[in-house]
Amino acid sequence: MLELTGLTAGYHGGTVLHGLDLSVPAGTVHAVVGHNGAGKTTLVHTVAGLMRSSAGTVRLDGRDVTGQPAHRMARAGIGLVPQGRRVFAGLTVEEHLRLSYRPPRRGDTTRPSVWTPARVLELLPRLGERRGNRGADLSGGEQQMLALARALLGSPRVLLLDEPTEGLAPVLVRQIDALVTTLAAEGLAVLLVSPSPAQAVARARTLTVLTSGRMTLRLSGEDARADATELHAALELTATGS
Ligand SMILES: Nc1ncnc2c1ncn2[C@@H]1O[C@H](COP(=O)(O)OP(=O)(O)OP(=O)(O)O)[C@@H](O)[C@H]1O
């Protein structure tokens, strides 16, 4: 379970994220939807320990991990799939997997799942076919799979997905969506940030609309699937979306 209370963060003394409260129970997807610049990446980076919050708390399965640096957040069980994938151009798939593999500490039985490179390749067989290829030679979809593989190899409790389908063809978007559902069913708490209400509505137990760093709407995925009018209004979209 990931719990954020009053989370506040920004850059150079300015505030971008204004006191966000949000919780993601294990085994569920919480989608944060908002336009470019709404603060989605700031949120993800703050939770992942890549930026410091100026107020508020981050709790992981009840434990306060606020203000821990990124490597400790990763150790504590936060897996980040960053926007833009961030794979190393010169390293092969196999090298990425080897370098990213961080088994849980001995005796830590609290992870929803333990991921080894072999298990990751079972989930993402395309990476196995491309294991000798360098990051630069992979397609966008393959790079996205590799970014996901890297996060899983820390056997996380929480998965932070920052616009995981950005720039991908519809068939790959569907594959990523299906993977998100599979991973949540494994017991991971998934925080998915997306500019696309369609993707969020399809998968999420709960949705939050973020506008200029503030929550402007929260609703259940079930309600949004039945009637997305309120969601679209919060995003200032027409009922047909755009
Ligand atoms: N490194 C930075 N230094 C200063 N301001 C920043 C920095 N990164 C982001 N911002 C500002 O913070 C605000 C929120 O940006 P953020 O990247 O979190 O939004 P986002 O919702 O993820 O948008 P996008 O979909 O474009 O990634 C924007 O006004 C942006 O200009």
mmCIF file of C-alpha atoms and ligand atoms in Angstrom:
data_model
loop_
_atom_site.group_PDB
_atom_site.id
_atom_site.type_symbol
_atom_site.label_atom_id
_atom_site.label_comp_id
_atom_site.label_asym_id
_atom_site.label_seq_id
_atom_site.Cartn_x
_atom_site.Cartn_y
_atom_site.Cartn_z
ATOM 1 C CA MET A 1 0.000 0.000 0.000
ATOM 2 C CA LEU A 2 1.310 3.403 -1.021
ATOM 3 C CA GLU A 3 -0.073 6.348 0.937
ATOM 4 C CA LEU A 4 0.645 9.987 0.241
ATOM 5 C CA THR A 5 -0.540 12.645 2.658
ATOM 6 C CA GLY A 6 -0.344 16.352 1.924
ATOM 7 C CA LEU A 7 2.498 15.778 -0.501
ATOM 8 C CA THR A 8 3.970 19.105 -1.591
ATOM 9 C CA ALA A 9 6.927 19.598 -3.913
ATOM 10 C CA GLY A 10 8.326 21.979 -6.509
ATOM 11 C CA TYR A 11 11.414 23.497 -8.047
ATOM 12 C CA HIS A 12 13.654 26.384 -6.989
ATOM 13 C CA GLY A 13 11.407 27.398 -4.088
ATOM 14 C CA GLY A 14 8.210 27.345 -6.191
ATOM 15 C CA THR A 15 5.437 24.823 -5.513
ATOM 16 C CA VAL A 16 4.164 22.538 -8.286
ATOM 17 C CA LEU A 17 2.429 19.815 -6.277
ATOM 18 C CA HIS A 18 0.060 21.230 -3.654
ATOM 19 C CA GLY A 19 -0.727 18.930 -0.741
ATOM 20 C CA LEU A 20 -1.782 15.775 -2.572
ATOM 21 C CA ASP A 21 -3.501 12.981 -0.647
ATOM 22 C CA LEU A 22 -3.661 9.647 -2.401
ATOM 23 C CA SER A 23 -3.538 5.968 -1.547
ATOM 24 C CA VAL A 24 -2.956 2.899 -3.687
ATOM 25 C CA PRO A 25 -3.806 -0.413 -2.016
ATOM 26 C CA ALA A 26 -1.817 -3.495 -3.010
ATOM 27 C CA GLY A 27 -3.329 -5.225 -6.024
ATOM 28 C CA THR A 28 -4.913 -2.099 -7.483
ATOM 29 C CA VAL A 29 -4.218 0.579 -10.086
ATOM 30 C CA HIS A 30 -4.617 4.247 -9.206
ATOM 31 C CA ALA A 31 -4.470 6.481 -12.275
ATOM 32 C CA VAL A 32 -3.510 10.132 -12.112
ATOM 33 C CA VAL A 33 -4.695 11.970 -15.189
ATOM 34 C CA GLY A 34 -3.796 15.510 -16.147
ATOM 35 C CA HIS A 35 -2.669 17.690 -18.983
ATOM 36 C CA ASN A 36 0.969 18.423 -19.786
ATOM 37 C CA GLY A 37 2.468 20.420 -16.960
ATOM 38 C CA ALA A 38 -0.156 19.349 -14.399
ATOM 39 C CA GLY A 39 2.571 17.941 -12.159
ATOM 40 C CA LYS A 40 2.366 14.210 -12.905
ATOM 41 C CA THR A 41 6.097 13.671 -13.358
ATOM 42 C CA THR A 42 6.805 15.857 -10.331
ATOM 43 C CA LEU A 43 4.531 13.559 -8.326
ATOM 44 C CA VAL A 44 6.234 10.404 -9.591
ATOM 45 C CA HIS A 45 9.728 11.812 -9.026
ATOM 46 C CA THR A 46 8.874 12.884 -5.494
ATOM 47 C CA VAL A 47 7.509 9.442 -4.601
ATOM 48 C CA ALA A 48 10.560 7.777 -6.195
ATOM 49 C CA GLY A 49 12.929 9.940 -4.152
ATOM 50 C CA LEU A 50 14.360 11.764 -7.170
ATOM 51 C CA MET A 51 13.152 15.063 -5.675
ATOM 52 C CA ARG A 52 12.583 16.168 -2.100
ATOM 53 C CA SER A 53 9.105 17.027 -0.899
ATOM 54 C CA SER A 54 8.722 20.277 1.017
ATOM 55 C CA ALA A 55 5.791 18.948 3.083
ATOM 56 C CA GLY A 56 3.689 15.833 3.494
ATOM 57 C CA THR A 57 4.482 12.162 3.872
ATOM 58 C CA VAL A 58 5.063 9.065 1.765
ATOM 59 C CA ARG A 59 4.222 5.759 3.442
ATOM 60 C CA LEU A 60 4.935 2.323 2.128
ATOM 61 C CA ASP A 61 2.994 -0.479 3.803
ATOM 62 C CA GLY A 62 2.613 1.817 6.810
ATOM 63 C CA ARG A 63 6.297 2.730 7.014
ATOM 64 C CA ASP A 64 7.231 6.388 6.675
ATOM 65 C CA VAL A 65 9.798 6.686 3.879
ATOM 66 C CA THR A 66 9.425 10.432 3.301
ATOM 67 C CA GLY A 67 12.585 12.130 2.078
ATOM 68 C CA GLN A 68 14.580 8.978 1.400
ATOM 69 C CA PRO A 69 16.870 9.211 -1.632
ATOM 70 C CA ALA A 70 16.051 7.256 -4.797
ATOM 71 C CA HIS A 71 18.262 4.235 -4.112
ATOM 72 C CA ARG A 72 16.641 3.761 -0.697
ATOM 73 C CA MET A 73 13.162 4.155 -2.126
ATOM 74 C CA ALA A 74 14.039 1.474 -4.677
ATOM 75 C CA ARG A 75 15.348 -0.766 -1.886
ATOM 76 C CA ALA A 76 12.171 -0.164 0.105
ATOM 77 C CA GLY A 77 10.137 -1.463 -2.830
ATOM 78 C CA ILE A 78 9.318 1.441 -5.130
ATOM 79 C CA GLY A 79 9.864 0.570 -8.788
ATOM 80 C CA LEU A 80 9.950 3.419 -11.297
ATOM 81 C CA VAL A 81 9.244 3.172 -15.019
ATOM 82 C CA PRO A 82 10.271 6.681 -16.041
ATOM 83 C CA GLN A 83 8.781 8.801 -18.773
ATOM 84 C CA GLY A 84 10.816 8.388 -21.945
ATOM 85 C CA ARG A 85 12.026 4.897 -20.864
ATOM 86 C CA ARG A 86 15.612 5.993 -20.144
ATOM 87 C CA VAL A 87 17.309 2.834 -21.358
ATOM 88 C CA PHE A 88 21.060 2.893 -21.965
ATOM 89 C CA ALA A 89 21.765 3.173 -25.681
ATOM 90 C CA GLY A 90 25.036 1.224 -25.537
ATOM 91 C CA LEU A 91 24.016 -1.651 -23.239
ATOM 92 C CA THR A 92 22.351 -4.832 -24.427
ATOM 93 C CA VAL A 93 19.039 -6.066 -23.100
ATOM 94 C CA GLU A 94 20.889 -8.795 -21.225
ATOM 95 C CA GLU A 95 23.227 -6.266 -19.613
ATOM 96 C CA HIS A 96 20.289 -4.097 -18.560
ATOM 97 C CA LEU A 97 18.640 -7.088 -16.921
ATOM 98 C CA ARG A 98 21.799 -8.183 -15.144
ATOM 99 C CA LEU A 99 22.544 -4.695 -13.809
ATOM 100 C CA SER A 100 18.974 -4.076 -12.676
ATOM 101 C CA TYR A 101 18.516 -7.347 -10.788
ATOM 102 C CA ARG A 102 18.161 -6.614 -7.066
ATOM 103 C CA PRO A 103 16.689 -9.569 -5.192
ATOM 104 C CA PRO A 104 14.942 -8.681 -1.936
ATOM 105 C CA ARG A 105 17.053 -8.919 1.221
ATOM 106 C CA ARG A 106 17.253 -12.420 2.616
ATOM 107 C CA GLY A 107 14.308 -13.017 4.914
ATOM 108 C CA ASP A 108 12.182 -10.286 3.316
ATOM 109 C CA THR A 109 9.029 -12.221 2.548
ATOM 110 C CA THR A 110 6.847 -9.159 2.224
ATOM 111 C CA ARG A 111 7.220 -8.605 -1.530
ATOM 112 C CA PRO A 112 4.172 -9.477 -3.617
ATOM 113 C CA SER A 113 6.449 -11.321 -6.050
ATOM 114 C CA VAL A 114 10.128 -11.994 -6.479
ATOM 115 C CA TRP A 115 11.349 -11.237 -10.000
ATOM 116 C CA THR A 116 14.446 -12.808 -11.537
ATOM 117 C CA PRO A 117 15.708 -12.081 -15.079
ATOM 118 C CA ALA A 118 14.357 -15.486 -16.187
ATOM 119 C CA ARG A 119 10.896 -14.715 -14.822
ATOM 120 C CA VAL A 120 10.887 -11.273 -16.400
ATOM 121 C CA LEU A 121 11.679 -12.865 -19.771
ATOM 122 C CA GLU A 122 8.742 -15.229 -19.336
ATOM 123 C CA LEU A 123 6.464 -12.217 -18.874
ATOM 124 C CA LEU A 124 8.154 -10.236 -21.674
ATOM 125 C CA PRO A 125 9.321 -12.848 -24.213
ATOM 126 C CA ARG A 126 10.149 -10.230 -26.853
ATOM 127 C CA LEU A 127 13.039 -9.103 -24.657
ATOM 128 C CA GLY A 128 14.404 -12.640 -24.751
ATOM 129 C CA GLU A 129 14.432 -12.550 -28.551
ATOM 130 C CA ARG A 130 16.310 -9.249 -28.395
ATOM 131 C CA ARG A 131 18.627 -10.092 -25.508
ATOM 132 C CA GLY A 132 21.818 -9.399 -27.480
ATOM 133 C CA ASN A 133 20.592 -6.094 -28.930
ATOM 134 C CA ARG A 134 21.639 -2.711 -27.596
ATOM 135 C CA GLY A 135 19.136 -0.232 -26.158
ATOM 136 C CA ALA A 136 19.600 2.081 -29.138
ATOM 137 C CA ASP A 137 18.542 -0.678 -31.544
ATOM 138 C CA LEU A 138 15.242 -1.464 -29.823
ATOM 139 C CA SER A 139 11.867 -0.166 -30.982
ATOM 140 C CA GLY A 140 9.916 2.189 -28.709
ATOM 141 C CA GLY A 141 7.736 -0.693 -27.529
ATOM 142 C CA GLU A 142 10.750 -2.883 -26.778
ATOM 143 C CA GLN A 143 12.393 -0.033 -24.864
ATOM 144 C CA GLN A 144 9.215 0.364 -22.843
ATOM 145 C CA MET A 145 9.220 -3.370 -22.035
ATOM 146 C CA LEU A 146 12.861 -3.063 -20.990
ATOM 147 C CA ALA A 147 12.079 -0.095 -18.735
ATOM 148 C CA LEU A 148 9.331 -2.175 -17.126
ATOM 149 C CA ALA A 149 11.681 -5.159 -16.780
ATOM 150 C CA ARG A 150 14.250 -2.998 -14.987
ATOM 151 C CA ALA A 151 11.666 -1.821 -12.461
ATOM 152 C CA LEU A 152 10.381 -5.365 -11.862
ATOM 153 C CA LEU A 153 13.871 -6.718 -11.191
ATOM 154 C CA GLY A 154 13.846 -4.880 -7.854
ATOM 155 C CA SER A 155 10.790 -7.004 -6.887
ATOM 156 C CA PRO A 156 8.819 -3.864 -6.025
ATOM 157 C CA ARG A 157 5.706 -3.450 -3.891
ATOM 158 C CA VAL A 158 4.755 -0.299 -5.769
ATOM 159 C CA LEU A 159 5.142 0.364 -9.477
ATOM 160 C CA LEU A 160 5.218 3.973 -10.679
ATOM 161 C CA LEU A 161 4.438 4.189 -14.394
ATOM 162 C CA ASP A 162 5.010 7.593 -15.971
ATOM 163 C CA GLU A 163 3.141 7.743 -19.293
ATOM 164 C CA PRO A 164 4.101 4.176 -20.243
ATOM 165 C CA THR A 165 2.286 4.190 -23.566
ATOM 166 C CA GLU A 166 3.514 7.556 -24.838
ATOM 167 C CA GLY A 167 4.243 7.374 -28.561
ATOM 168 C CA LEU A 168 3.384 3.673 -28.917
ATOM 169 C CA ALA A 169 1.199 2.061 -31.584
ATOM 170 C CA PRO A 170 -2.293 0.958 -30.469
ATOM 171 C CA VAL A 171 -1.340 -2.736 -30.439
ATOM 172 C CA LEU A 172 1.490 -1.984 -27.998
ATOM 173 C CA VAL A 173 -0.734 0.248 -25.900
ATOM 174 C CA ARG A 174 -3.071 -2.734 -25.475
ATOM 175 C CA GLN A 175 -0.144 -4.979 -24.522
ATOM 176 C CA ILE A 176 1.105 -2.532 -21.897
ATOM 177 C CA ASP A 177 -2.427 -2.109 -20.560
ATOM 178 C CA ALA A 178 -2.777 -5.870 -20.210
ATOM 179 C CA LEU A 179 0.582 -6.062 -18.406
ATOM 180 C CA VAL A 180 -0.513 -3.377 -15.950
ATOM 181 C CA THR A 181 -3.570 -5.456 -15.110
ATOM 182 C CA THR A 182 -1.487 -8.628 -14.729
ATOM 183 C CA LEU A 183 0.972 -6.925 -12.391
ATOM 184 C CA ALA A 184 -1.752 -5.439 -10.223
ATOM 185 C CA ALA A 185 -3.323 -8.912 -10.007
ATOM 186 C CA GLU A 186 0.061 -10.146 -8.707
ATOM 187 C CA GLY A 187 -0.388 -7.813 -5.723
ATOM 188 C CA LEU A 188 1.537 -4.740 -6.814
ATOM 189 C CA ALA A 189 0.199 -1.289 -6.021
ATOM 190 C CA VAL A 190 0.348 0.534 -9.365
ATOM 191 C CA LEU A 191 0.389 4.318 -9.717
ATOM 192 C CA LEU A 192 -0.160 5.095 -13.386
ATOM 193 C CA VAL A 193 0.181 8.657 -14.607
ATOM 194 C CA SER A 194 -1.252 9.404 -17.977
ATOM 195 C CA PRO A 195 -2.508 12.307 -20.052
ATOM 196 C CA SER A 196 -5.014 9.883 -21.608
ATOM 197 C CA PRO A 197 -8.290 9.408 -19.761
ATOM 198 C CA ALA A 198 -9.084 6.393 -21.943
ATOM 199 C CA GLN A 199 -6.122 4.397 -20.680
ATOM 200 C CA ALA A 200 -6.744 5.411 -17.103
ATOM 201 C CA VAL A 201 -10.439 4.584 -17.193
ATOM 202 C CA ALA A 202 -9.843 1.151 -18.675
ATOM 203 C CA ARG A 203 -7.554 -0.075 -15.897
ATOM 204 C CA ALA A 204 -7.921 1.931 -12.736
ATOM 205 C CA ARG A 205 -9.713 1.115 -9.488
ATOM 206 C CA THR A 206 -9.526 4.832 -8.692
ATOM 207 C CA LEU A 207 -8.760 7.946 -10.714
ATOM 208 C CA THR A 208 -7.454 11.326 -9.671
ATOM 209 C CA VAL A 209 -7.509 14.333 -11.947
ATOM 210 C CA LEU A 210 -4.563 16.623 -11.341
ATOM 211 C CA THR A 211 -4.877 20.237 -12.436
ATOM 212 C CA SER A 212 -1.990 22.625 -11.777
ATOM 213 C CA GLY A 213 -0.707 20.318 -9.068
ATOM 214 C CA ARG A 214 -4.019 19.995 -7.222
ATOM 215 C CA MET A 215 -6.537 17.188 -7.140
ATOM 216 C CA THR A 216 -9.669 18.475 -8.859
ATOM 217 C CA LEU A 217 -11.607 15.208 -9.076
ATOM 218 C CA ARG A 218 -11.448 11.726 -7.616
ATOM 219 C CA LEU A 219 -13.752 8.983 -8.746
ATOM 220 C CA SER A 220 -13.839 5.220 -8.997
ATOM 221 C CA GLY A 221 -12.875 3.503 -12.227
ATOM 222 C CA GLU A 222 -16.263 1.781 -12.136
ATOM 223 C CA ASP A 223 -18.125 5.114 -12.091
ATOM 224 C CA ALA A 224 -15.865 6.520 -14.822
ATOM 225 C CA ARG A 225 -16.472 3.473 -17.012
ATOM 226 C CA ALA A 226 -20.236 3.848 -16.580
ATOM 227 C CA ASP A 227 -20.189 7.574 -17.325
ATOM 228 C CA ALA A 228 -17.072 9.549 -18.125
ATOM 229 C CA THR A 229 -18.828 12.930 -18.353
ATOM 230 C CA GLU A 230 -17.530 14.150 -15.012
ATOM 231 C CA LEU A 231 -13.999 13.020 -15.820
ATOM 232 C CA HIS A 232 -14.026 14.718 -19.198
ATOM 233 C CA ALA A 233 -15.449 17.878 -17.662
ATOM 234 C CA ALA A 234 -12.651 17.897 -15.098
ATOM 235 C CA LEU A 235 -10.168 17.535 -17.915
ATOM 236 C CA GLU A 236 -12.064 20.145 -19.902
ATOM 237 C CA LEU A 237 -12.564 17.691 -22.739
ATOM 238 C CA THR A 238 -15.655 17.151 -24.772
ATOM 239 C CA ALA A 239 -17.661 13.989 -24.106
ATOM 240 C CA THR A 240 -16.060 12.325 -27.094
ATOM 241 C CA GLY A 241 -12.553 13.037 -25.816
ATOM 242 C CA SER A 242 -9.734 14.625 -27.765
HETATM 243 N N1 LIG B 1 13.338 20.607 -13.570
HETATM 244 C C1 LIG B 1 12.390 21.549 -13.488
HETATM 245 N N2 LIG B 1 12.682 22.808 -13.088
HETATM 246 C C2 LIG B 1 11.719 23.738 -12.991
HETATM 247 N N3 LIG B 1 10.416 23.542 -13.272
HETATM 248 C C3 LIG B 1 10.058 22.307 -13.679
HETATM 249 C C4 LIG B 1 11.015 21.254 -13.813
HETATM 250 N N4 LIG B 1 10.368 20.136 -14.240
HETATM 251 C C5 LIG B 1 9.070 20.479 -14.367
HETATM 252 N N5 LIG B 1 8.886 21.784 -14.034
HETATM 253 C C6 LIG B 1 7.607 22.510 -14.055
HETATM 254 O O1 LIG B 1 6.715 21.866 -13.163
HETATM 255 C C7 LIG B 1 5.392 21.840 -13.704
HETATM 256 C C8 LIG B 1 4.893 20.397 -13.724
HETATM 257 O O2 LIG B 1 5.712 19.633 -14.625
HETATM 258 P P1 LIG B 1 5.594 18.045 -14.719
HETATM 259 O O3 LIG B 1 6.678 17.584 -15.643
HETATM 260 O O4 LIG B 1 5.514 17.476 -13.381
HETATM 261 O O5 LIG B 1 4.175 17.903 -15.437
HETATM 262 P P2 LIG B 1 3.526 16.649 -16.176
HETATM 263 O O6 LIG B 1 2.098 16.647 -15.767
HETATM 264 O O7 LIG B 1 4.326 15.437 -15.921
HETATM 265 O O8 LIG B 1 3.636 17.073 -17.695
HETATM 266 P P3 LIG B 1 4.105 16.212 -18.980
HETATM 267 O O9 LIG B 1 2.912 15.422 -19.366
HETATM 268 O O10 LIG B 1 4.432 17.293 -19.953
HETATM 269 O O11 LIG B 1 5.292 15.398 -18.575
HETATM 270 C C9 LIG B 1 5.471 22.490 -15.069
HETATM 271 O O12 LIG B 1 5.068 23.824 -14.928
HETATM 272 C C10 LIG B 1 6.941 22.405 -15.418
HETATM 273 O O13 LIG B 1 7.322 23.485 -16.228
#
